[in-house]
Every structure is written in C-alpha cells, then in structure tokens.
Tab-separated table of C-alpha atoms and ligand atoms in Angstrom:
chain	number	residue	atom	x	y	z
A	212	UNK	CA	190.589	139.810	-1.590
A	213	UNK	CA	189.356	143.013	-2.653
A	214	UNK	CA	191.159	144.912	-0.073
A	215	UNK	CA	194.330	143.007	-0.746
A	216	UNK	CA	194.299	143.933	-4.449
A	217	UNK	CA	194.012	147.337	-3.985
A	218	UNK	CA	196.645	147.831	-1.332
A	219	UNK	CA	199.074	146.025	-3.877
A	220	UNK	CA	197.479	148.402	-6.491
A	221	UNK	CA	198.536	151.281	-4.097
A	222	UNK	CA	202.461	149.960	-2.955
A	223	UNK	CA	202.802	149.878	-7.049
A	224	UNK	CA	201.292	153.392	-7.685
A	225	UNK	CA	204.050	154.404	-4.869
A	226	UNK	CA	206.787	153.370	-6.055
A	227	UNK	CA	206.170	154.393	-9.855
A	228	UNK	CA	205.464	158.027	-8.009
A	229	UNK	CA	209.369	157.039	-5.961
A	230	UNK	CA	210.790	156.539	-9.601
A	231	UNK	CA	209.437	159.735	-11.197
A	232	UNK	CA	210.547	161.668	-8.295
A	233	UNK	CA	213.923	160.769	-8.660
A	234	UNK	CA	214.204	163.112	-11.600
A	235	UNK	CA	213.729	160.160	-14.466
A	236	UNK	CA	216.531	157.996	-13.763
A	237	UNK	CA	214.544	155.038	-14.701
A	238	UNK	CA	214.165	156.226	-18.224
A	239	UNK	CA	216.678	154.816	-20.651
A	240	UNK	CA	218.052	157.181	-23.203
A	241	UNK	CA	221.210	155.714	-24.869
A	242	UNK	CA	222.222	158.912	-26.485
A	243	UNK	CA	225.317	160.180	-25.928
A	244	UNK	CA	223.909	163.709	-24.200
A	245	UNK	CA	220.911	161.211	-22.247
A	246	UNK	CA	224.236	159.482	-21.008
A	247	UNK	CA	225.680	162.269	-20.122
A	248	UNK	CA	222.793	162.976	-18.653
A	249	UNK	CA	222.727	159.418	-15.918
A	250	UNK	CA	226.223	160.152	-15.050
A	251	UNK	CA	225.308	163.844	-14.067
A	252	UNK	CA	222.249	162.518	-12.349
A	253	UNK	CA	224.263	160.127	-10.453
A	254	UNK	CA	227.317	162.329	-9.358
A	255	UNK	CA	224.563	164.842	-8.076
A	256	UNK	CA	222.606	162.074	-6.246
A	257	UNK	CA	226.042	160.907	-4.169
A	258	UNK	CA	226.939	164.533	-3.722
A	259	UNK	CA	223.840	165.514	-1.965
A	260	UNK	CA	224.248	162.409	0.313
A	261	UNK	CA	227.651	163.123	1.149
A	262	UNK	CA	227.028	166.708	1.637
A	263	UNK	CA	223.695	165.550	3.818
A	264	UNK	CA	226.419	163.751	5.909
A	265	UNK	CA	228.203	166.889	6.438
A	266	UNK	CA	225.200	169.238	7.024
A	267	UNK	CA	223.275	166.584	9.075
A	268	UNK	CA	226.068	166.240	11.718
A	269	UNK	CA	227.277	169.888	11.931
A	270	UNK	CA	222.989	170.733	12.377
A	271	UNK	CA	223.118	168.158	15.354
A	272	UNK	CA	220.355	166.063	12.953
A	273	UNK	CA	222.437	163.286	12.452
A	274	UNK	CA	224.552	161.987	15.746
A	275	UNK	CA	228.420	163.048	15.935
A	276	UNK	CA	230.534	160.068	14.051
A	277	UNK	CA	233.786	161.507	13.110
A	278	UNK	CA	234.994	158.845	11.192
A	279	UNK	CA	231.766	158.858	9.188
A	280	UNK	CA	231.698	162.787	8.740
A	281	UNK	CA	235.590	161.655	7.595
A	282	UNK	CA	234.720	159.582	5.327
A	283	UNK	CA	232.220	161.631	3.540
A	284	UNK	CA	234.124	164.691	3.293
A	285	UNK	CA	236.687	163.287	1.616
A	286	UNK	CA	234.706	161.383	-0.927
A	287	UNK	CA	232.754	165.044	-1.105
A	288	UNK	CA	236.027	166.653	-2.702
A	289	UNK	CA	236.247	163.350	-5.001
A	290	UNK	CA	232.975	163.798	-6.262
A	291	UNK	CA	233.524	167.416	-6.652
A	292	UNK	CA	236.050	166.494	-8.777
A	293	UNK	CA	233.710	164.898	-11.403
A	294	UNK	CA	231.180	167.466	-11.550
A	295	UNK	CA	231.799	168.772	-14.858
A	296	UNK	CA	232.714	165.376	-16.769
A	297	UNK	CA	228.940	165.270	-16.819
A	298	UNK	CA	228.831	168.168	-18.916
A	299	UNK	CA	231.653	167.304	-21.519
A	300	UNK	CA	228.701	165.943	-23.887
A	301	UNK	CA	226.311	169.054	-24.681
A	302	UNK	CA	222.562	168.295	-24.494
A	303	UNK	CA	219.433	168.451	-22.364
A	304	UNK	CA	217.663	165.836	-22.604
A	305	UNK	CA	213.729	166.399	-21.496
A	306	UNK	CA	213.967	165.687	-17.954
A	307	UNK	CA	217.397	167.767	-17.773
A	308	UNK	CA	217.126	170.763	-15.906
A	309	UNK	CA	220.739	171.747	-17.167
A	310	UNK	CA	220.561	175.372	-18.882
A	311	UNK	CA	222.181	175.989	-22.429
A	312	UNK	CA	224.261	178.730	-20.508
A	313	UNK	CA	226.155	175.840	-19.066
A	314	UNK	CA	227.673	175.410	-22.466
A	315	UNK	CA	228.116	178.775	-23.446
A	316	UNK	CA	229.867	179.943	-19.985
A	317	UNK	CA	232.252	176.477	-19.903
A	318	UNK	CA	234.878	178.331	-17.842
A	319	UNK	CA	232.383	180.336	-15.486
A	320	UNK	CA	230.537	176.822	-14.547
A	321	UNK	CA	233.963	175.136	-14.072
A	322	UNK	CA	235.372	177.985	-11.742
A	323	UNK	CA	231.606	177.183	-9.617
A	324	UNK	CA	232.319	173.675	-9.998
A	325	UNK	CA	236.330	174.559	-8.137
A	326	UNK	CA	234.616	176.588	-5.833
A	327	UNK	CA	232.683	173.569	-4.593
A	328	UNK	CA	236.220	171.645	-4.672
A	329	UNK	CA	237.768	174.558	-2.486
A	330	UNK	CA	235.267	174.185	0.236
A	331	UNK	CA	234.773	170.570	0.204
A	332	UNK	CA	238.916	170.346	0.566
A	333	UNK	CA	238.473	172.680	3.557
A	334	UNK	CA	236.005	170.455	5.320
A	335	UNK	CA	238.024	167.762	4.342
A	336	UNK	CA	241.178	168.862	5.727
A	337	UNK	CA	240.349	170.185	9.282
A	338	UNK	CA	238.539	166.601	9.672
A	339	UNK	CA	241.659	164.801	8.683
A	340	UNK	CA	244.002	166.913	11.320
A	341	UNK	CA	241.239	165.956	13.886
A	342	UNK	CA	239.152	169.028	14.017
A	343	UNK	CA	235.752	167.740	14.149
A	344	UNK	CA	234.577	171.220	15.590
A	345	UNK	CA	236.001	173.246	13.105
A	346	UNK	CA	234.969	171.061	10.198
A	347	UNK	CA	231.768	171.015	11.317
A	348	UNK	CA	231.509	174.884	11.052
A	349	UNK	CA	233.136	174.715	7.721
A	350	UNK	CA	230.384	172.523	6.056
A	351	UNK	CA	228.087	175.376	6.513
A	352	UNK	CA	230.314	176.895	3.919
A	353	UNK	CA	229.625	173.819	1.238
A	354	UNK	CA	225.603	174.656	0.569
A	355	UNK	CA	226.399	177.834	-0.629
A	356	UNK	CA	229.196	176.505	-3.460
A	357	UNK	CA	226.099	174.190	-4.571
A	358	UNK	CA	223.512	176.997	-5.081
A	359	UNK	CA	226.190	179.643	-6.816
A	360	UNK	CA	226.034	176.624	-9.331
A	361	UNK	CA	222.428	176.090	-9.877
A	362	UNK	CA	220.845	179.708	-9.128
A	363	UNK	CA	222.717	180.033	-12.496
A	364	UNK	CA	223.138	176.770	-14.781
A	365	UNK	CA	219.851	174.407	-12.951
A	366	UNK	CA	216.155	175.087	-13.985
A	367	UNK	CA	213.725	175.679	-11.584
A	368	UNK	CA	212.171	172.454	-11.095
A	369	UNK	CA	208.527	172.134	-12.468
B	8	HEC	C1	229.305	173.382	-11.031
B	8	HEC	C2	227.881	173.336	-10.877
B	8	HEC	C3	227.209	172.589	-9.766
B	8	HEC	C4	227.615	172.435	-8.454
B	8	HEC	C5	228.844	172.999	-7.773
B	8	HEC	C6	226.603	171.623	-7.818
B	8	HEC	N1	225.618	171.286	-8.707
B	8	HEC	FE1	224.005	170.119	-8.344
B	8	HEC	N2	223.412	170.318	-10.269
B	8	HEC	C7	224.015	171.117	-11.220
B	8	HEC	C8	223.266	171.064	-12.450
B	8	HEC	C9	223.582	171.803	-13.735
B	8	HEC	C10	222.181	170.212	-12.212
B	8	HEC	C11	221.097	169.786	-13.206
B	8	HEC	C12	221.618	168.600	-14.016
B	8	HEC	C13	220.638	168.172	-15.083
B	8	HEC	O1	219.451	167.983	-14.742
B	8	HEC	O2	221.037	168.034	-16.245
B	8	HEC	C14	222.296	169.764	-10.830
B	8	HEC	C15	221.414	168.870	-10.216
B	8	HEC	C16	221.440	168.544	-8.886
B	8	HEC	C17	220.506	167.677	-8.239
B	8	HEC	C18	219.333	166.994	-8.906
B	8	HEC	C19	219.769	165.631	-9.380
B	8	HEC	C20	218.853	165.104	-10.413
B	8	HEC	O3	219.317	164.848	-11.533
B	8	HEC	O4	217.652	164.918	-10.114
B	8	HEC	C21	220.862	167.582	-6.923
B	8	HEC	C22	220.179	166.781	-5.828
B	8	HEC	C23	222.032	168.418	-6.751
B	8	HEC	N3	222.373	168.982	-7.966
B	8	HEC	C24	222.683	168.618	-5.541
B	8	HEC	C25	223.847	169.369	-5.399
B	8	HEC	C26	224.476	169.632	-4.122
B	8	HEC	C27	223.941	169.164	-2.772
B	8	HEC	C28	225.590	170.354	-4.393
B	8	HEC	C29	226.625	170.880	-3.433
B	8	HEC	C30	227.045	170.061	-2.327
B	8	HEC	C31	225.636	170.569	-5.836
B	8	HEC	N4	224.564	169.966	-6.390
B	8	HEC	C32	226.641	171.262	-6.487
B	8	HEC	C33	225.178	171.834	-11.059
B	8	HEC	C34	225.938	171.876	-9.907
C-alpha cells in the first residue's frame, strides 16, 4: 500500500511539473491583457507544432507524408496570420515573457510577424504545386522568421 501511495504521489507531482512547464496555461487570469495573454499562448503552442511538422519532415525526423507536411503548411500561414491579434491588448501578465518594446515598436513587430507570413506562404505554395523537395528546403527558411521575432520582443526564459 505504501508503495502504491507514493507512486500515485509521484504521477501527481508529474503532471503539476507538465502544467507549469507549459508556460502557466493552467492559471486563470480573466483580465483583459491575461486573456490576451491565453490566446497568444495558444497561437504560439499550434505554431510550433505546425512548424515541428515542417522542420521534422524536411530533418528526415519525422517520415515523408506530403499531404500531412500539406496540411500543416498551410494552416502555418493561417496561424501566422493571427500572431499579432494576441498583442492588440497591452500587458504582461507575470508569466508573460512578452517585452514592453512589443508595444512601443507596433509596426517593427508586425513587419517580423509578415516576415513569418512570407516564408510560411513560400513553404506553403511549392507544397501545393507538388514540390515536396523544394518545400522541404524552404522550411529551413521558417525558424529563422520565429527567432528575428523573439531575439527582440520574447524574454529569456527563467
Ligand atoms: C511577430 C513575433 C513572433 C513570431 C514571428 C513568432 N513568435 Fe513565438 N512568441 C512571440 C512572443 C512575443 C512570445 C512570448 C509571448 C508571451 O509570453 O507573452 C512568443 C512565445 C512563443 C512560445 C512560447 C509559448 C508560451 O506561451 O509558452 C513558443 C513555443 C513560440 N513562441 C514558438 C514560435 C515559433 C516556433 C515561431 C515560428 C514558427 C514563432 N514563435 C514565431 C513572438 C513571435
């Protein structure tokens, strides 16, 4: 019995340590910037598993699916698309790792935010003509759009 209790004490003490990593999701703030905040979170969260798509594949980590890579390249540009609607409401909320600069630069982050679109699109468009090859080699060009972003308006993390 003992043992029992304390693996169930353990599972628990995991996934409490699953939520925190996910960057406070789990923590309700009803404020208009904390709600800014959970869409942000979210739009992030989808992006990086779309983009993982892309990457994965074109790395050879991830077995060739074309329709798949597809798929996620075009909901990539989609997403890309509502980047900065999570930054309409100003605020950073304590587990934000937005930057004030983000406020004060508006049109800087939203050109970083259309370069994303741009390469996204690109991916995006040599998949739909059929050229899993060269859309593969263009996803390498997607990473880069997502750190000229945060080497700029995203906090180190802690
Ligand atoms: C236009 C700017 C911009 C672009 C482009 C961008 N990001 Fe972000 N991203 C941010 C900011 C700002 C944050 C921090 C948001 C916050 O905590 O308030 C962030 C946070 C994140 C997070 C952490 C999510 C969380 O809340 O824990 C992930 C993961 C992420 N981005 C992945 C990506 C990936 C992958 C790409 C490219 C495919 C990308 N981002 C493109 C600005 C951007």
């Amino acid at each position: 019995m003992k043992i029992a209790s304390s693996i169930l004490i353990s599972a628990a003490a995991l996934v409490l340590a699953a939520c925190g990593q996910s960057g406070g999701g789990a923590v309700e703030d009803d404020s208009p910037a904390g709600q800014a905040y959970s869409y942000r979170h979210a739009v992030m969260e989808l992006v990086a598993a779309k983009n993982g798509i892309l990457g994965g594949m074109a790395r050879g980590d991830i077995p060739d699916d074309q329709a798949l890579f597809t798929k996620a390249a075009s909901d990539l540009v989609a997403l890309s698309g509502m980047v900065t609607e999570g930054f309409q409401t100003e605020g950073i909320p304590a587990m934000s790792r937005s930057v004030p600069e983000i406020w004060s630069n508006m049109s800087d982050f939203e050109q970083k935010a259309q370069d994303f679109t741009a390469a996204a699109q690109a991916v995006a468009a040599a998949a739909q003509r059929g050229d899993f090859a060269g859309a593969k080699e263009l996803a390498g060009e997607v990473g880069p759009t997502c750190g000229g972003c945060h080497r700029p308006y995203r906090a180190a993390a802690e």
